[in-house]
Coordinates of C-alpha atoms in Angstrom, one line a residue:
Chain I
X295 CA 106.6 33.5 71.8
X296 CA 107.6 30.4 69.6
X297 CA 104.2 30.6 68.0
X298 CA 104.6 34.3 67.2
X299 CA 108.0 33.6 65.8
X300 CA 106.6 30.8 63.7
X301 CA 103.8 33.0 62.4
X302 CA 106.3 35.7 61.5
X303 CA 108.4 33.2 59.7
X304 CA 105.5 31.8 57.6
X305 CA 104.2 35.4 56.9
X306 CA 107.6 36.5 55.6
X307 CA 107.9 33.4 53.5
X308 CA 104.5 34.1 51.9
X309 CA 105.3 37.7 51.5
X310 CA 108.5 36.7 49.7
X311 CA 106.3 35.0 47.1
X312 CA 104.4 38.3 46.6
X313 CA 107.5 40.4 46.7
X314 CA 108.9 38.7 43.6
X315 CA 106.2 39.7 41.1
X316 CA 105.6 43.0 42.9
X317 CA 109.2 43.9 42.5
X318 CA 109.0 43.5 38.7
X319 CA 105.5 44.7 38.1
X320 CA 105.8 47.8 40.3
X321 CA 109.3 48.4 39.2
X322 CA 108.8 51.7 37.5
X323 CA 106.6 53.2 40.2
X324 CA 108.9 51.9 43.0
X325 CA 112.0 53.3 41.2
X326 CA 110.4 56.8 41.0
X327 CA 109.2 56.6 44.6
X328 CA 112.7 55.5 45.8
X329 CA 114.3 58.4 43.9
X330 CA 111.7 60.9 45.3
X331 CA 111.8 59.7 48.9
X332 CA 115.6 59.6 49.1
X333 CA 116.1 62.7 47.0
X334 CA 119.4 61.3 45.6
X335 CA 120.8 62.5 42.3
X336 CA 123.8 61.4 40.2
X337 CA 127.0 63.0 41.6
X338 CA 127.9 66.2 39.8
X339 CA 131.3 64.8 39.0
X340 CA 129.5 62.6 36.5
X341 CA 126.5 64.6 35.5
X342 CA 128.4 67.9 35.3
X343 CA 126.2 69.6 37.9
X344 CA 123.0 71.6 37.4
X345 CA 122.7 74.1 34.6
X346 CA 122.8 77.6 36.1
X347 CA 122.7 79.7 33.0
X348 CA 121.8 79.3 29.4
X349 CA 123.0 81.7 26.6
X350 CA 120.9 81.7 23.5
X351 CA 122.8 82.1 20.2
X352 CA 119.7 81.6 17.9
X353 CA 120.2 78.3 16.3
X354 CA 122.2 76.8 19.2
X355 CA 122.6 77.5 22.9
X356 CA 125.3 77.3 25.6
X357 CA 124.5 75.8 28.9
X358 CA 126.8 76.7 31.8
X359 CA 126.7 74.3 34.7
X360 CA 127.5 75.2 38.3
X361 CA 131.1 74.8 39.4
X362 CA 131.6 71.4 40.9
X363 CA 133.8 71.2 44.0
X364 CA 131.7 68.6 45.8
X365 CA 133.7 66.2 48.0
X366 CA 132.5 63.5 50.4
X367 CA 132.4 66.0 53.1
X368 CA 132.5 69.7 52.3
X369 CA 134.3 71.0 49.2
X370 CA 137.5 69.9 47.5
X371 CA 140.3 72.2 46.5
X372 CA 140.0 71.2 42.8
X373 CA 136.9 71.1 40.7
X374 CA 135.6 71.9 37.3
X375 CA 132.9 73.8 35.4
X376 CA 131.1 72.3 32.4
X377 CA 129.8 74.0 29.4
X378 CA 127.5 72.3 26.9
X379 CA 126.6 73.4 23.4
X380 CA 123.6 72.0 21.6
X381 CA 122.0 70.9 19.3
X382 CA 124.8 69.3 17.4
X383 CA 123.2 70.0 14.0
X384 CA 123.2 73.8 14.5
X385 CA 126.7 74.2 15.9
X386 CA 129.2 76.2 13.9
X387 CA 132.5 74.7 13.1
X388 CA 134.2 77.1 15.5
X389 CA 132.8 78.2 18.8
X390 CA 134.5 81.0 20.8
X391 CA 132.7 82.1 23.9
X392 CA 133.5 84.2 26.9
X393 CA 132.3 82.5 30.1
X394 CA 131.5 84.0 33.5
X395 CA 131.2 80.8 35.5
X396 CA 130.9 82.4 38.9
X397 CA 128.4 84.9 37.7
X398 CA 130.1 88.0 39.1
X399 CA 129.6 89.9 35.9
X400 CA 133.2 89.5 34.7
X401 CA 134.6 87.1 32.1
X402 CA 136.5 84.3 33.8
X403 CA 137.8 82.7 30.7
X404 CA 137.2 82.4 27.0
X405 CA 136.8 79.0 25.6
X406 CA 137.2 78.1 21.9
X407 CA 136.1 74.7 20.5
X408 CA 136.6 73.2 17.1
X409 CA 133.4 71.1 16.7
X410 CA 135.0 69.1 13.9
X411 CA 138.0 67.9 15.8
X412 CA 137.1 68.5 19.4
X413 CA 140.2 70.6 20.0
X414 CA 139.8 73.2 22.9
X415 CA 141.6 76.4 23.6
X416 CA 141.3 78.5 26.7
X417 CA 142.2 82.1 27.5
X418 CA 142.2 82.5 31.3
X419 CA 141.1 85.8 32.9
X420 CA 140.7 84.6 36.5
X421 CA 143.2 83.0 38.8
X422 CA 140.9 80.1 39.7
X423 CA 140.8 78.8 36.1
X424 CA 143.5 76.2 35.6
X425 CA 143.1 74.5 32.2
X426 CA 140.6 72.8 30.0
X427 CA 140.0 69.2 31.1
X428 CA 138.7 67.8 27.9
X429 CA 136.0 68.1 25.2
X430 CA 133.4 65.5 24.9
X431 CA 131.2 64.8 21.8
X432 CA 127.7 64.2 23.1
X433 CA 124.8 62.6 21.3
X434 CA 123.4 66.0 20.5
X435 CA 126.2 68.5 21.0
X436 CA 129.5 69.1 22.7
X437 CA 130.7 69.5 26.3
X438 CA 133.9 71.0 27.7
X439 CA 135.1 70.8 31.2
X440 CA 137.5 73.4 32.6
X441 CA 139.5 72.7 35.6
X442 CA 139.2 75.1 38.5
X443 CA 140.8 75.6 41.9
X444 CA 138.9 76.9 44.8
X445 CA 139.9 80.0 46.6
X446 CA 139.5 79.8 50.4
Chain R
X1367 CA 124.9 27.1 73.0
X1368 CA 121.9 24.7 72.8
X1369 CA 121.5 22.4 69.9
X1370 CA 118.1 22.2 68.5
X1371 CA 116.9 18.7 68.2
X1372 CA 115.8 17.8 64.7
X1373 CA 114.2 14.6 63.5
X1374 CA 113.9 14.5 59.7
X1375 CA 112.1 12.0 57.5
X1376 CA 114.0 10.3 54.7
X1377 CA 115.0 12.5 51.8
X1378 CA 112.0 14.0 50.1
X1379 CA 110.9 11.4 47.5
X1380 CA 109.8 12.7 44.2
X1381 CA 106.3 14.1 43.8
X1382 CA 103.9 12.4 41.5
X1383 CA 103.3 14.0 38.1
X1384 CA 99.7 15.2 38.7
X1385 CA 100.6 16.7 42.1
X1386 CA 103.8 18.3 40.6
X1387 CA 101.8 19.8 37.8
X1388 CA 99.3 21.2 40.2
X1389 CA 102.2 22.7 42.3
X1390 CA 103.6 24.2 39.1
X1391 CA 100.4 25.8 38.1
X1392 CA 101.0 29.1 40.0
X1393 CA 104.5 29.3 38.6
X1394 CA 103.1 28.7 35.0
X1395 CA 100.6 31.5 35.4
X1396 CA 102.9 34.0 37.0
X1397 CA 105.8 33.3 34.5
X1398 CA 103.3 33.7 31.6
X1399 CA 102.5 37.1 32.9
X1400 CA 106.1 38.0 33.8
X1401 CA 107.7 36.7 30.6
X1402 CA 105.1 38.3 28.2
X1403 CA 104.7 41.4 30.3
X1404 CA 101.1 41.4 29.0
X1405 CA 102.2 41.8 25.4
X1406 CA 102.5 38.5 23.5
X1407 CA 104.9 38.7 20.5
X1408 CA 103.6 38.6 17.0
X1409 CA 106.8 38.3 15.0
X1410 CA 107.6 34.5 14.3
X1411 CA 111.1 34.6 15.8
X1412 CA 109.9 36.4 18.9
X1413 CA 107.0 34.0 19.3
X1414 CA 109.3 31.0 19.0
X1415 CA 111.7 32.5 21.5
X1416 CA 108.9 33.3 23.9
X1417 CA 107.4 29.7 23.6
X1418 CA 110.8 28.0 24.0
X1419 CA 111.7 30.2 27.0
X1420 CA 108.4 29.6 28.7
X1421 CA 108.5 25.8 28.3
X1422 CA 112.1 25.7 29.3
X1423 CA 111.6 27.7 32.4
X1424 CA 108.5 25.9 33.5
X1425 CA 109.9 22.5 32.5
X1426 CA 112.8 23.0 34.9
X1427 CA 110.5 24.1 37.7
X1428 CA 108.4 21.0 37.1
X1429 CA 111.5 18.8 37.4
X1430 CA 112.5 20.6 40.6
X1431 CA 109.2 19.8 42.2
X1432 CA 108.9 16.3 40.8
X1433 CA 112.4 15.0 41.6
X1434 CA 113.0 16.9 44.8
X1435 CA 116.4 18.1 43.4
X1436 CA 117.0 21.8 43.5
X1437 CA 120.5 22.8 42.3
X1438 CA 120.5 20.3 39.4
X1439 CA 117.7 22.1 37.7
X1440 CA 118.4 25.6 39.0
X1441 CA 121.9 25.5 37.6
X1442 CA 120.7 24.7 34.0
X1443 CA 118.6 27.9 34.0
X1444 CA 121.1 29.9 35.9
X1445 CA 124.0 29.1 33.5
X1446 CA 121.7 29.6 30.4
X1447 CA 120.7 32.9 31.8
X1448 CA 124.3 34.1 32.3
X1449 CA 125.3 33.0 28.8
X1450 CA 122.2 34.6 27.2
X1451 CA 122.7 37.7 29.3
X1452 CA 126.2 38.1 27.8
X1453 CA 124.9 37.6 24.3
X1454 CA 122.0 39.9 24.7
X1455 CA 124.0 42.6 26.5
X1456 CA 126.9 42.7 24.1
X1457 CA 124.7 42.7 21.0
X1458 CA 122.6 45.5 22.5
X1459 CA 125.7 47.6 23.2
X1460 CA 127.0 47.1 19.7
X1461 CA 123.6 48.0 18.3
X1462 CA 123.3 51.1 20.4
X1463 CA 126.9 52.3 20.5
X1464 CA 128.8 50.4 17.9
X1465 CA 131.2 48.9 20.5
X1466 CA 131.6 47.3 23.9
X1467 CA 133.9 50.2 24.8
X1468 CA 132.5 52.9 27.0
X1469 CA 133.7 56.4 26.2
X1470 CA 134.1 59.3 28.6
X1471 CA 131.3 61.0 26.6
X1472 CA 129.0 58.0 27.3
X1473 CA 129.8 58.5 31.0
X1474 CA 129.1 62.2 31.0
X1475 CA 125.8 61.6 29.3
X1476 CA 124.9 59.0 32.0
X1477 CA 124.8 56.1 29.5
X1478 CA 126.6 53.6 31.7
X1479 CA 124.3 50.7 32.7
X1480 CA 124.2 50.4 36.5
X1481 CA 124.9 47.0 37.9
X1482 CA 124.1 45.7 41.4
X1483 CA 127.8 45.1 42.2
X1484 CA 128.1 48.9 42.5
X1485 CA 125.5 49.2 45.3
X1486 CA 127.8 48.7 48.4
X1487 CA 130.2 51.4 47.0
X1488 CA 127.4 54.0 46.6
X1489 CA 126.0 53.8 50.1
X1490 CA 128.4 56.0 52.1
X1491 CA 128.5 58.8 49.5
X1492 CA 124.7 58.5 49.1
X1493 CA 124.3 58.9 52.9
X1494 CA 126.7 61.9 53.1
X1495 CA 126.1 63.7 49.9
X1496 CA 122.7 62.5 48.7
X1497 CA 124.3 61.6 45.4
X1498 CA 125.2 58.3 43.6
X1499 CA 128.8 58.1 42.5
X1500 CA 128.1 56.4 39.2
X1501 CA 128.0 57.8 35.6
X1502 CA 124.6 56.4 35.0
X1503 CA 121.0 57.7 34.9
X1504 CA 118.7 57.6 37.9
X1505 CA 115.5 56.7 36.2
X1506 CA 114.0 55.8 32.8
X1507 CA 115.7 52.6 31.8
X1508 CA 115.9 49.0 33.0
X1509 CA 119.5 49.5 33.9
X1510 CA 119.0 52.9 35.6
X1511 CA 120.3 53.3 39.2
X1512 CA 116.9 53.4 41.0
X1513 CA 115.7 50.4 39.0
X1514 CA 118.6 48.2 40.1
X1515 CA 118.2 49.4 43.7
X1516 CA 114.5 48.3 43.6
X1517 CA 115.4 44.9 42.2
X1518 CA 118.1 44.5 44.8
X1519 CA 115.9 45.5 47.7
X1520 CA 113.1 43.2 46.6
X1521 CA 115.3 40.2 45.9
X1522 CA 117.3 40.7 49.2
X1523 CA 114.1 40.9 51.2
X1524 CA 112.9 37.7 49.6
X1525 CA 116.1 35.7 49.3
X1526 CA 118.9 37.2 51.3
X1527 CA 122.2 35.9 49.8
X1528 CA 120.1 33.6 47.7
X1529 CA 120.4 36.6 45.4
X1530 CA 123.7 35.3 44.3
X1531 CA 122.3 32.0 43.0
X1532 CA 118.8 33.0 41.9
X1533 CA 119.2 36.6 40.6
X1534 CA 122.7 37.7 39.7
X1535 CA 123.3 37.8 36.0
X1536 CA 127.0 37.1 36.4
X1537 CA 126.9 34.2 38.8
X1538 CA 126.0 31.7 36.2
X1539 CA 129.3 32.1 34.4
X1540 CA 131.5 30.8 37.2
X1541 CA 128.8 28.4 38.3
X1542 CA 128.9 27.0 34.8
X1543 CA 132.7 26.8 34.7
X1544 CA 132.7 25.2 38.2
X1545 CA 130.9 22.2 36.6
X1546 CA 133.2 21.8 33.7
X1547 CA 135.2 18.8 35.2
X1548 CA 133.7 16.0 37.2
X1549 CA 136.4 16.1 39.9
X1550 CA 138.2 19.1 41.4
X1551 CA 141.9 19.5 40.5
X1552 CA 142.4 21.7 43.5
X1553 CA 140.7 20.2 46.5
X1554 CA 141.9 22.2 49.5
X1555 CA 141.4 25.9 49.9
X1556 CA 142.4 27.3 53.2
X1557 CA 139.4 28.7 55.1
X1558 CA 141.2 32.0 55.6
X1559 CA 140.6 32.8 51.9
X1560 CA 136.9 33.1 52.6
X1561 CA 137.6 36.4 54.5
X1562 CA 139.0 37.9 51.3
X1563 CA 135.6 39.1 49.8
X1564 CA 134.9 40.9 53.1
X1565 CA 138.4 42.5 52.9
X1566 CA 137.7 43.5 49.3
X1567 CA 134.3 44.9 50.3
X1568 CA 135.9 47.0 53.0
X1569 CA 138.6 48.2 50.6
X1570 CA 136.3 49.1 47.7
X1571 CA 133.7 50.8 50.0
X1572 CA 136.3 53.0 51.6
X1573 CA 138.3 53.8 48.5
X1574 CA 135.1 54.5 46.6
X1575 CA 133.9 56.9 49.3
X1576 CA 137.2 58.7 49.5
X1577 CA 137.7 59.0 45.7
X1578 CA 134.0 59.4 44.9
X1579 CA 134.4 56.8 42.1
X1580 CA 133.3 53.2 42.0
X1581 CA 136.7 51.7 42.6
X1582 CA 135.7 48.0 41.9
X1583 CA 134.2 49.0 38.5
X1584 CA 137.3 51.0 37.6
X1585 CA 139.9 48.4 38.6
X1586 CA 138.7 45.0 39.7
X1587 CA 135.5 43.9 37.9
X1588 CA 136.2 40.7 35.9
X1589 CA 132.8 41.0 34.2
X1590 CA 133.9 44.1 32.3
X1591 CA 135.3 41.5 30.0
X1592 CA 131.9 40.2 29.1
X1593 CA 129.9 43.4 29.3
X1594 CA 131.6 46.8 28.7
X1595 CA 134.9 48.3 29.5
X1596 CA 136.4 51.9 29.4
X1597 CA 137.6 52.7 25.9
X1598 CA 141.3 52.1 25.7
X1599 CA 142.8 55.5 25.1
X1600 CA 145.7 55.6 27.6
X1601 CA 148.1 53.5 29.5
X1602 CA 145.7 53.6 32.5
X1603 CA 142.8 52.3 30.5
X1604 CA 145.0 49.6 28.9
X1605 CA 146.1 48.5 32.3
X1606 CA 142.5 48.4 33.5
X1607 CA 141.6 46.2 30.6
X1608 CA 144.4 43.9 31.3
X1609 CA 143.4 43.6 35.0
X1610 CA 139.8 42.9 34.0
X1611 CA 140.8 40.2 31.6
X1612 CA 143.3 38.6 34.0
X1613 CA 140.7 38.5 36.8
X1614 CA 138.1 37.1 34.4
X1615 CA 140.4 34.3 33.2
X1616 CA 141.6 33.5 36.7
X1617 CA 138.4 33.8 38.8
X1618 CA 135.6 33.0 36.4
X1619 CA 137.2 30.5 34.0
X1620 CA 140.2 28.7 35.4
X1621 CA 139.8 28.6 39.2
X1622 CA 136.1 27.5 39.1
X1623 CA 137.0 24.7 36.7
X1624 CA 139.9 23.6 38.8
X1625 CA 138.2 23.8 42.2
X1626 CA 134.6 23.1 41.2
X1627 CA 133.7 26.2 43.3
X1628 CA 132.3 29.6 42.5
X1629 CA 135.6 31.3 43.2
X1630 CA 134.6 34.7 41.9
X1631 CA 131.4 34.7 44.0
X1632 CA 132.9 33.0 47.0
X1633 CA 136.4 34.4 47.2
X1634 CA 136.4 37.8 45.5
X1635 CA 133.0 39.5 44.9
X1636 CA 132.4 42.4 47.3
X1637 CA 128.7 42.3 46.5
X1638 CA 128.6 38.6 47.5
X1639 CA 130.2 39.6 50.8
X1640 CA 127.7 42.4 51.2
X1641 CA 124.8 40.1 50.4
X1642 CA 125.9 37.7 53.2
X1643 CA 124.9 40.4 55.6
X1644 CA 121.3 40.2 54.2
X1645 CA 121.3 36.5 55.1
X1646 CA 121.2 37.5 58.8
X1647 CA 117.8 39.2 58.4
X1648 CA 116.3 36.9 55.7
X1649 CA 113.8 34.3 56.7
X1650 CA 115.2 31.4 54.8
X1651 CA 118.2 29.4 55.9
X1652 CA 119.8 26.1 55.3
X1653 CA 119.9 23.6 58.2
X1654 CA 121.5 20.4 58.9
X1655 CA 119.9 17.6 60.9
X1656 CA 122.7 16.5 63.3
X1657 CA 121.0 13.2 64.0
X1658 CA 120.9 12.2 60.3
X1659 CA 124.2 13.7 59.3
X1660 CA 126.9 10.9 59.1
X1661 CA 129.7 13.5 58.6
X1662 CA 130.5 12.1 55.1
X1663 CA 131.4 15.8 54.3
X1664 CA 130.0 15.6 50.8
X1665 CA 128.2 18.9 51.5
X1666 CA 131.6 20.5 52.4
X1667 CA 133.2 19.2 49.2
X1668 CA 130.4 20.4 46.9
X1669 CA 129.5 23.7 48.5
X1670 CA 130.4 26.3 45.8
X1671 CA 130.5 29.2 48.3
X1672 CA 132.6 27.7 51.0
X1673 CA 129.7 27.9 53.4
X1674 CA 129.8 24.3 54.7
X1675 CA 132.5 23.2 57.1
X1676 CA 132.9 20.9 60.0
X1677 CA 132.1 23.8 62.2
X1678 CA 128.9 24.5 60.4
X1679 CA 127.9 20.9 60.5
X1680 CA 128.4 20.9 64.2
X1681 CA 126.3 24.1 64.5
X1682 CA 123.5 22.5 62.4
X1683 CA 123.3 25.3 59.8
X1684 CA 125.2 26.7 56.9
X1685 CA 127.5 29.7 57.2
X1686 CA 126.3 33.3 56.7
X1687 CA 127.8 33.3 53.2
X1688 CA 125.4 30.6 52.0
X1689 CA 124.0 31.3 48.6
X1690 CA 121.1 28.9 49.0
X1691 CA 121.8 27.2 45.7
X1692 CA 120.7 23.8 47.0
X1693 CA 123.9 21.9 45.8
X1694 CA 124.4 20.5 49.4
X1695 CA 120.7 19.5 49.6
X1696 CA 121.0 17.5 46.3
X1697 CA 124.4 16.0 47.3
X1698 CA 123.5 14.8 50.8
X1699 CA 122.9 11.0 50.7
X1700 CA 120.9 11.1 54.0
X1701 CA 118.7 14.0 53.1
X1702 CA 119.9 15.7 56.2
X1703 CA 120.1 19.2 54.8
X1704 CA 117.0 21.3 54.1
X1705 CA 115.7 24.8 53.6
X1706 CA 114.1 26.1 56.7
X1707 CA 112.1 29.2 57.8
X1708 CA 113.6 31.0 60.7
X1709 CA 111.4 31.0 63.7
X1710 CA 109.5 27.9 62.7
X1711 CA 109.9 24.6 64.4
X1712 CA 112.3 22.1 62.8
X1713 CA 109.6 19.7 62.0
X1714 CA 110.5 16.7 59.8
X1715 CA 107.3 16.8 57.9
X1716 CA 107.8 20.5 57.1
X1717 CA 111.2 20.1 55.3
X1718 CA 109.7 19.9 51.8
X1719 CA 107.2 22.7 52.7
X1720 CA 110.2 24.9 53.6
X1721 CA 111.9 24.0 50.3
X1722 CA 108.8 24.8 48.3
X1723 CA 108.2 28.1 50.2
X1724 CA 111.8 29.1 49.3
X1725 CA 111.5 27.8 45.7
X1726 CA 108.5 29.9 44.7
X1727 CA 110.0 33.4 45.3
X1728 CA 113.5 32.3 44.4
X1729 CA 112.5 30.7 41.1
X1730 CA 110.2 33.6 40.3
X1731 CA 113.1 36.0 40.5
X1732 CA 115.3 33.7 38.5
X1733 CA 112.7 33.0 35.8
X1734 CA 111.8 36.6 35.4
X1735 CA 115.3 37.9 35.3
X1736 CA 116.4 35.1 32.9
X1737 CA 113.3 35.4 30.7
X1738 CA 114.2 38.6 28.8
X1739 CA 117.8 37.8 28.0
X1740 CA 117.0 34.2 27.0
X1741 CA 114.3 35.3 24.6
X1742 CA 116.5 38.0 23.2
X1743 CA 119.4 35.7 22.7
X1744 CA 117.2 33.1 20.9
X1745 CA 115.9 35.8 18.6
X1746 CA 119.4 36.9 17.8
X1747 CA 120.6 33.3 17.2
X1748 CA 117.6 32.8 14.9
X1749 CA 118.6 36.0 13.1
X1750 CA 122.2 34.7 12.8
X1751 CA 121.1 31.5 11.2
X1752 CA 118.5 33.1 8.9
X1753 CA 120.3 36.3 7.8
X1754 CA 123.9 35.5 8.8
X1755 CA 124.0 38.6 11.1
X1756 CA 123.8 38.6 14.9
X1757 CA 123.5 42.4 15.1

């Protein structure tokens, strides 16, 4: 038993010498493998959630992300929906757009954005829409998050 | 509990130059590959930076092998690494974003560099929601989330909490300040303080899971002062900046200087506490020969992570929080402290073998991690002297 323990000890120590360069050299492939195997993603609170629909306006497009109510367990009462407009170079100075975030075929709110100043206006048409959270100037466009409450 | 009987030879004498050179050869070859990444620089400043870094890194390793001292040489590279990391990181931020401040837009775009200290806070949400609660990117950059996880897993498997003395790009700052004065102004720190990082770990892990936000990064990280901080746009962000600066001054500058200990790492850092747990499964530990130990308590007074006490001396091994920096090994006048491989016999002739087996992976991690920021900082300093501009 002592001999086996000793062998394991030395093997691990030698493996440690190999782990060091392997960690750095195989870093890219190992990172991708880790991401694939675990299937983790960045929390939608930060990423804005997956894009569920895209509206093409010719020179620019609007991406509507899925409503984010993700909590540690289950869903939270409050959440948001994110809209992104890109590319920045093609955006008009004033964007006004009706949004159907829950995709029920009816407009839930109309959002207006001044792409010069970042000011946002919101006209609510659905009781789950609360207020605009904020506008964000991105490297290639603008994003707006609108606060929502979840209906039971 | 049975005490293992250990008989150690006198402290490892230095190794002769030819033998030391021979022992350094693998390190010289691997660091050549790791520092160059197969692509030798052609621009004069980069060539100079590469050459200087290569000889600096390998010169220190040669001294480590030749003199038998560990911490003395490790600390030079570790502190240089931390200082160069700060120079390199800040200049990169300013080049890329124009400021050290992180805007909410940067966060939404996933442009926040991920740091290993966040890891413990992400684990519960990752297990329950399969998501990482951090405004970064998963793949594609050196500071992406998956990249830092890979580096952390590799270094933890190889070193356990040795991570904190041979890998962490922040540790060198309080390590450096802990060496500012020759004697400690504050000598006694009550052992109960050593539980504080574990309490902070528990707090930040739970609060982060409940709020789905990395609480330590938002409110407690002293190193925001030397890397990036949320753009000050409100009372909340102003308060956050004040907390970051106060903690940095207290834990990284003042207390290490006054106590000669790594107070941020040993008394506050939740990642350090988390890494202590990896010591339990790591193969390397630090042992004390009870027959040679004369209880001079020098190791207790020099240990930067509060891992040596009369209790640990009696047990014959350092505490779970040991960072394996080697300061106690260098300080022990009897050579009674040594690196050991768990499961292997405590053979006096094997003490130096154990040290070398630990040094190769540990130094490879340190040299590779330190290489890029040191080279980058040298290039930027050359640029500063030749053009008058750092950025």
